[in-house]
Coordinates of C-alpha atoms in Angstrom, one line a residue:
X26 CA -9.7 32.1 -11.2
X27 CA -10.4 29.9 -14.2
X28 CA -12.7 27.0 -13.9
X29 CA -11.1 23.5 -13.2
X30 CA -12.0 20.9 -15.8
X31 CA -13.2 17.6 -14.5
X32 CA -14.1 14.5 -16.5
X33 CA -14.4 10.8 -15.9
X34 CA -13.7 7.6 -17.8
X35 CA -14.6 4.0 -16.8
X36 CA -11.3 3.5 -15.0
X37 CA -10.2 6.8 -13.6
X38 CA -11.0 10.4 -13.0
X39 CA -8.8 13.0 -14.6
X40 CA -8.5 16.2 -12.7
X41 CA -7.0 19.1 -14.5
X42 CA -6.2 22.4 -13.0
X43 CA -6.0 25.6 -15.1
X44 CA -3.0 25.5 -17.5
X45 CA -1.9 28.9 -16.3
X46 CA -2.9 30.9 -13.3
X47 CA -3.7 34.6 -13.5
X48 CA -1.1 37.5 -13.6
X49 CA 1.9 35.3 -14.3
X50 CA 1.5 33.1 -11.2
X51 CA 3.1 29.6 -11.4
X52 CA 1.6 27.0 -13.7
X53 CA -0.9 25.0 -11.7
X54 CA -0.1 21.3 -11.3
X55 CA -2.4 18.7 -12.8
X56 CA -3.3 15.3 -11.4
X57 CA -4.8 12.1 -12.6
X58 CA -6.3 9.6 -10.1
X59 CA -4.9 6.1 -10.2
X60 CA -8.0 3.9 -9.7
X61 CA -5.9 0.7 -9.1
X62 CA -3.6 2.0 -6.3
X63 CA -3.0 0.4 -3.9
X64 CA -3.3 -3.2 -4.8
X65 CA -5.7 -5.4 -2.8
X66 CA -4.4 -6.3 0.7
X67 CA -3.4 -9.9 1.5
X68 CA -4.7 -12.1 4.3
X69 CA -8.3 -10.9 4.0
X70 CA -7.1 -7.6 5.5
X71 CA -9.3 -4.5 5.4
X72 CA -8.6 -0.8 6.3
X73 CA -10.4 1.1 9.0
X74 CA -10.3 4.9 9.2
X75 CA -7.0 6.0 7.6
X76 CA -5.8 8.7 9.9
X77 CA -2.3 9.3 8.6
X78 CA -0.2 9.1 5.5
X79 CA 3.4 9.9 4.7
X80 CA 6.2 9.2 2.3
X81 CA 9.9 8.5 3.1
X82 CA 13.1 9.3 1.2
X83 CA 12.8 6.1 -0.7
X84 CA 9.4 7.1 -2.0
X85 CA 7.6 4.4 -0.1
X86 CA 4.1 5.3 1.2
X87 CA 3.3 4.9 4.9
X88 CA -0.2 4.5 6.2
X89 CA -1.6 4.4 9.7
X90 CA -5.2 3.4 10.2
X91 CA -7.6 2.6 13.1
X92 CA -8.4 -1.1 13.3
X93 CA -10.7 -0.5 16.2
X94 CA -12.9 1.7 13.9
X95 CA -14.0 -1.3 11.9
X96 CA -17.5 -2.8 12.6
X97 CA -18.1 -6.4 13.6
X98 CA -19.5 -7.0 10.1
X99 CA -16.4 -5.6 8.5
X100 CA -14.3 -8.0 10.7
X101 CA -16.6 -10.9 10.1
X102 CA -13.8 -13.4 9.4
X103 CA -12.3 -12.6 12.8
X104 CA -15.3 -13.8 14.7
X105 CA -15.4 -17.2 16.4
X106 CA -16.8 -18.9 14.5
X107 CA -16.3 -16.7 11.4
X108 CA -19.5 -15.1 10.2
X109 CA -18.3 -14.6 6.6
X110 CA -15.3 -15.3 4.4
X111 CA -14.0 -11.7 4.8
X112 CA -12.5 -9.6 6.4
X113 CA -9.8 -9.2 9.1
X114 CA -8.5 -5.9 10.4
X115 CA -5.1 -5.0 8.9
X116 CA -2.1 -4.1 11.2
X117 CA -2.1 -0.4 12.1
X118 CA 1.0 0.6 10.1
X119 CA 1.3 -0.4 6.4
X120 CA 4.0 0.4 3.9
X121 CA 3.5 0.4 0.1
X122 CA 5.7 0.9 -2.9
X123 CA 5.0 3.1 -5.9
X124 CA 3.1 0.3 -7.6
X125 CA 0.8 -0.2 -4.6
X126 CA 2.4 -3.4 -3.4
X127 CA 2.4 -4.0 0.4
X128 CA 6.0 -4.1 1.6
X129 CA 5.8 -4.3 5.4
X130 CA 3.4 -4.0 8.3
X131 CA 3.5 -3.7 12.1
X132 CA 2.0 -1.9 15.0
X133 CA -0.3 -2.3 18.0
X134 CA 0.3 -2.8 21.7
X135 CA 3.8 -3.8 22.8
X136 CA 6.1 -3.9 25.7
X137 CA 7.6 -0.6 27.0
X138 CA 5.2 1.8 25.3
X139 CA 1.6 2.9 25.2
X140 CA 0.0 2.4 21.8
X141 CA -2.6 5.1 21.0
X142 CA -6.2 4.6 21.8
X143 CA -6.9 6.2 18.5
X144 CA -4.2 6.3 15.9
X145 CA -3.7 9.8 14.4
X146 CA -0.8 11.0 12.2
X147 CA 2.4 9.4 10.9
X148 CA 5.8 11.1 10.0
X149 CA 9.0 9.7 8.7
X150 CA 12.0 11.8 9.6
X151 CA 15.2 12.1 7.6
X152 CA 17.0 9.7 9.9
X153 CA 14.4 7.0 8.9
X154 CA 12.6 7.0 12.2
X155 CA 8.8 6.6 12.2
X156 CA 6.8 8.9 14.5
X157 CA 3.1 8.3 15.6
X158 CA 0.6 10.4 17.5
X159 CA -2.9 9.6 18.8
X160 CA -6.0 11.6 19.4
X161 CA -7.8 9.2 21.8
X162 CA -9.4 10.8 24.9
X163 CA -6.5 9.7 27.1
X164 CA -3.7 9.9 24.6
X165 CA -0.9 12.1 25.8
X166 CA 2.1 10.6 24.1
X167 CA 4.2 10.6 20.9
X168 CA 5.9 7.3 19.8
X169 CA 9.2 6.8 17.9
X170 CA 10.0 3.6 16.1
X171 CA 12.5 2.2 13.6
X172 CA 11.2 1.5 10.1
X173 CA 10.9 -2.2 11.1
X174 CA 8.6 -1.3 14.0
X175 CA 11.2 -1.5 16.8
X176 CA 10.3 0.8 19.7
X177 CA 12.7 3.7 20.3
X178 CA 11.1 6.4 22.4
X179 CA 7.9 7.5 24.1
X180 CA 7.4 11.2 24.9
X181 CA 4.6 11.9 27.3
X182 CA 2.1 9.4 28.7
X183 CA -1.6 8.5 28.6
X184 CA -3.9 10.0 31.3
X185 CA -7.0 12.0 32.0
X186 CA -7.6 15.7 31.5
X187 CA -5.8 18.3 29.4
X188 CA -3.3 21.1 30.1
X189 CA -2.0 23.3 27.2
X190 CA 0.9 24.4 29.4
X191 CA 2.1 21.0 30.6
X192 CA 5.8 20.1 30.1
X193 CA 5.3 16.4 30.7
X194 CA 2.3 15.3 28.8
X195 CA 0.4 16.1 25.5
X196 CA -3.3 16.4 25.0
X197 CA -4.5 14.1 22.2
X198 CA -1.8 15.2 19.7
X199 CA -2.7 15.1 16.0
X200 CA 0.6 15.4 14.1
X201 CA 4.4 15.5 14.2
X202 CA 7.3 17.1 12.3
X203 CA 11.0 16.6 13.0
X204 CA 13.9 18.9 12.6
X205 CA 16.7 16.3 12.5
X206 CA 19.5 18.9 12.4
X207 CA 18.3 20.5 15.6
X208 CA 17.2 17.2 17.1
X209 CA 13.7 18.6 17.8
X210 CA 10.3 17.1 17.3
X211 CA 7.3 19.5 16.9
X212 CA 3.8 18.3 17.8
X213 CA 0.4 19.7 16.7
X214 CA -1.1 19.3 20.2
X215 CA -4.0 18.8 19.6
X216 CA -7.5 17.5 20.0
X217 CA -7.5 18.4 23.7
X218 CA -4.7 20.9 24.1
X219 CA -4.4 24.1 21.9
X220 CA -0.7 24.5 21.1
X221 CA 2.5 23.6 19.4
X222 CA 4.9 21.8 21.7
X223 CA 8.6 21.0 21.0
X224 CA 10.7 18.2 22.6
X225 CA 14.2 16.9 22.1
X226 CA 13.8 14.2 19.6
X227 CA 16.6 12.0 21.1
X228 CA 15.8 12.3 24.8
X229 CA 12.1 13.4 24.9
X230 CA 13.0 16.4 27.1
X231 CA 10.6 19.3 26.9
X232 CA 11.9 22.5 25.2
X233 CA 9.1 25.0 24.6
X234 CA 5.5 25.5 23.5
X235 CA 3.2 28.2 22.2
X236 CA -0.4 28.9 21.1
X237 CA -2.0 30.9 18.4
X238 CA -0.1 34.1 17.3
X239 CA 2.8 32.8 19.4
X240 CA 1.1 33.6 22.6
X241 CA 0.7 31.4 25.7
X242 CA -2.1 28.9 25.1
X243 CA -5.2 28.8 27.2
X244 CA -7.7 26.0 27.9
X245 CA -10.6 28.4 28.6
X246 CA -13.6 27.6 26.5
X247 CA -14.0 29.6 23.3
X248 CA -17.1 30.1 21.2
X249 CA -17.6 28.2 18.0
X250 CA -16.1 29.6 14.8
X251 CA -18.1 32.4 13.3
X252 CA -16.9 33.9 10.0
X253 CA -18.5 37.2 10.8
X254 CA -16.4 37.7 13.9
X255 CA -12.7 38.5 14.3
X256 CA -10.3 35.5 14.3
X257 CA -9.9 33.7 17.6
X258 CA -6.9 34.6 19.7
X259 CA -6.6 30.9 20.6
X260 CA -6.2 27.8 18.4
X261 CA -9.3 25.8 18.1
X262 CA -9.5 22.0 18.6
X263 CA -8.0 20.3 16.9
X264 CA -4.6 21.8 16.1
X265 CA -4.4 19.3 13.3
X266 CA -1.1 19.5 11.4
X267 CA 2.4 20.8 11.6
X268 CA 5.0 21.1 8.8
X269 CA 8.4 22.8 8.5
X270 CA 9.4 24.3 5.1
X271 CA 12.8 24.6 3.5
X272 CA 13.2 28.1 5.0
X273 CA 12.7 26.7 8.5
X274 CA 9.3 28.2 9.0
X275 CA 6.7 26.2 10.9
X276 CA 3.2 25.8 9.4
X277 CA 0.3 24.9 11.7
X278 CA -3.2 23.9 10.6
X279 CA -5.8 25.5 12.9
X280 CA -8.5 23.3 11.4
X281 CA -11.8 24.5 12.8
X282 CA -10.8 28.2 12.5
X283 CA -10.1 27.7 8.7
X284 CA -6.6 29.1 9.0
X285 CA -3.0 28.4 8.5
X286 CA -0.6 30.1 10.9
X287 CA 3.1 30.4 10.2
X288 CA 5.9 30.7 12.9
X289 CA 9.6 30.7 13.3
X290 CA 10.9 27.7 15.1
X291 CA 11.2 29.6 18.4
X292 CA 7.4 30.3 18.3
X293 CA 7.6 33.8 16.9
X294 CA 4.4 34.5 14.9
X295 CA 5.0 35.3 11.2
X296 CA 1.7 35.3 9.3
X297 CA -1.9 34.0 9.2
X298 CA -3.9 33.0 6.1
X299 CA -7.6 32.1 6.0
X300 CA -9.1 29.6 3.5
X301 CA -12.7 29.2 2.6
X302 CA -13.7 31.6 5.4
X303 CA -17.5 30.8 5.2
X304 CA -16.9 27.1 6.0
X305 CA -18.2 25.9 9.3
X306 CA -18.5 22.4 10.6
X307 CA -15.1 20.6 10.9
X308 CA -13.2 23.3 9.1
X309 CA -11.2 23.8 5.9
X310 CA -7.5 23.5 6.8
X311 CA -6.8 19.8 7.8
X312 CA -3.4 19.0 6.5
X313 CA -0.7 20.1 4.1
X314 CA 2.6 19.2 2.4
X315 CA 5.0 21.1 0.2
X316 CA 5.7 20.2 -3.4
X317 CA 9.0 18.3 -3.8
X318 CA 10.8 20.8 -6.1
X319 CA 13.7 22.6 -4.7
X320 CA 11.8 25.8 -4.3
X321 CA 8.7 24.1 -2.8
X322 CA 6.6 26.3 -5.1
X323 CA 3.3 24.8 -4.0
X324 CA 1.4 23.8 -0.9
X325 CA -1.0 20.9 -1.2
X326 CA -3.7 21.5 1.4
X327 CA -6.4 19.2 2.5
X328 CA -9.9 20.6 3.1
X329 CA -12.0 17.9 4.8
X330 CA -15.2 19.8 5.2
X331 CA -15.4 20.7 1.5
X332 CA -13.8 17.5 0.3
X333 CA -11.1 18.9 -1.9
X334 CA -7.3 19.2 -2.3
X335 CA -6.3 22.9 -2.5
X336 CA -3.3 23.9 -4.5
X337 CA -1.6 27.0 -2.9
X338 CA 1.3 29.1 -4.1
X339 CA 3.7 28.9 -1.2
X340 CA 5.2 32.3 -1.6
X341 CA 1.9 34.3 -1.7
X342 CA -0.3 31.7 0.0
X343 CA -2.9 32.3 -2.7
X344 CA -5.1 29.5 -3.9
X345 CA -4.2 28.6 -7.5
X346 CA -6.5 25.6 -8.0
X347 CA -8.3 22.7 -6.4
X348 CA -9.6 19.2 -7.2
X349 CA -12.0 16.8 -5.7
X350 CA -15.5 17.0 -4.1
X351 CA -17.4 15.0 -1.5
X352 CA -18.5 11.6 -2.8
X353 CA -17.7 7.9 -2.9
X354 CA -16.5 7.5 -6.5
X355 CA -12.8 7.3 -7.5
X356 CA -11.3 10.7 -7.3
X357 CA -13.9 12.0 -4.8
X358 CA -13.5 12.1 -1.1
X359 CA -15.5 10.9 2.0
X360 CA -14.0 12.5 5.1
X361 CA -10.7 13.5 3.5
X362 CA -8.1 13.8 6.3
X363 CA -4.4 13.7 5.3
X364 CA -2.1 14.2 2.4
X365 CA 1.4 13.2 1.4
X366 CA 3.6 13.8 -1.7
X367 CA 6.5 11.8 -3.2
X368 CA 9.6 13.0 -5.0
X369 CA 7.9 12.7 -8.4
X370 CA 5.1 15.1 -7.2
X371 CA 2.4 12.4 -6.9
X372 CA -0.2 13.1 -4.2
X373 CA -1.5 10.5 -1.8
X374 CA -4.6 11.1 0.3
X375 CA -6.3 9.3 3.2
X376 CA -9.9 9.3 4.5
X377 CA -11.5 8.7 7.9
X378 CA -15.0 8.0 9.1
X379 CA -16.7 5.9 6.4
X380 CA -14.1 6.8 3.8
X381 CA -11.6 4.2 5.0
X382 CA -9.3 4.3 2.0
X383 CA -6.2 5.8 0.4
X384 CA -5.9 7.2 -3.1
X385 CA -3.1 8.2 -5.4
X386 CA -3.1 11.1 -7.8
X387 CA -0.4 11.1 -10.4
X388 CA 1.1 14.4 -11.4
X389 CA 0.8 14.5 -15.2
X390 CA 2.0 18.0 -16.2
X391 CA 5.6 18.8 -17.1
X392 CA 7.7 19.8 -14.0
X393 CA 10.9 21.8 -13.8

């Protein structure tokens, strides 16, 4: 594969993938980081670990972060008396427009539902409902809200322990995808469990679940990932993302095992693809989204351990290009965690741990 060109100016980093991939493969998308997106938050607000990002059909950008991850120094203006002029933890859910203006905000504990101990993942379905998950030790629930933050449904409940074959509770779920036509919600379940689980998105009733390769999941301890050994027959922890493509196939990020597994909606195993096989640590397959063109030609895949966005041909699952590297400058990543894409093909990323930010990468090449 040809070498990616990377250069910097005083205001932004331009990240250009190869103009053409080898052997007639699709032209590789090119992106330019927007150093001024989003605009500064009001009210002395500051972001904690940003553990989810999504777009809706109006091209608004939704963010969920972890206020509790902020240090006392970062929340100095909240102290009594205030220890400094800034800052205050922002509400957990924030919505931005394309220019980076904050449009709305809500979230946190409320009546009738259990807010996650640790916020993780956000998804906006085609009926304009907002879904949230949580990877706290006792989180075993999914939450459904209106766009204005009105509570609609809780599936599962908080509690102790994990059970990858439970029909009533999840195990620190990481992510959600919704099939509105079938009225089904799919969960990447999760940080404690090792499965995909499906519920009725209207009633919350359990429907089915499966583990790696479509087999029944097990909670038996498995050895750490070893690139020299055959792939694990079980998902690792965490099962970190879930997406449904235009053909109705379900894509699951088995993060620590460096792999993407693809299924039919009934759990039938279709294919497996390994990325950056030698990577250890927290793994190479964190999150993914499909490009917004009608054919969904590309997959944009997040690699948190290597600190890069991977551009993958959806048909072949081959890597066409990549951008980013670990670092703290604009266009670099510290604990890269999630990805979203809007209808113009712009990419949005989020960072956890000490990253605590979101970034926008404009697509700058001609699109069909």
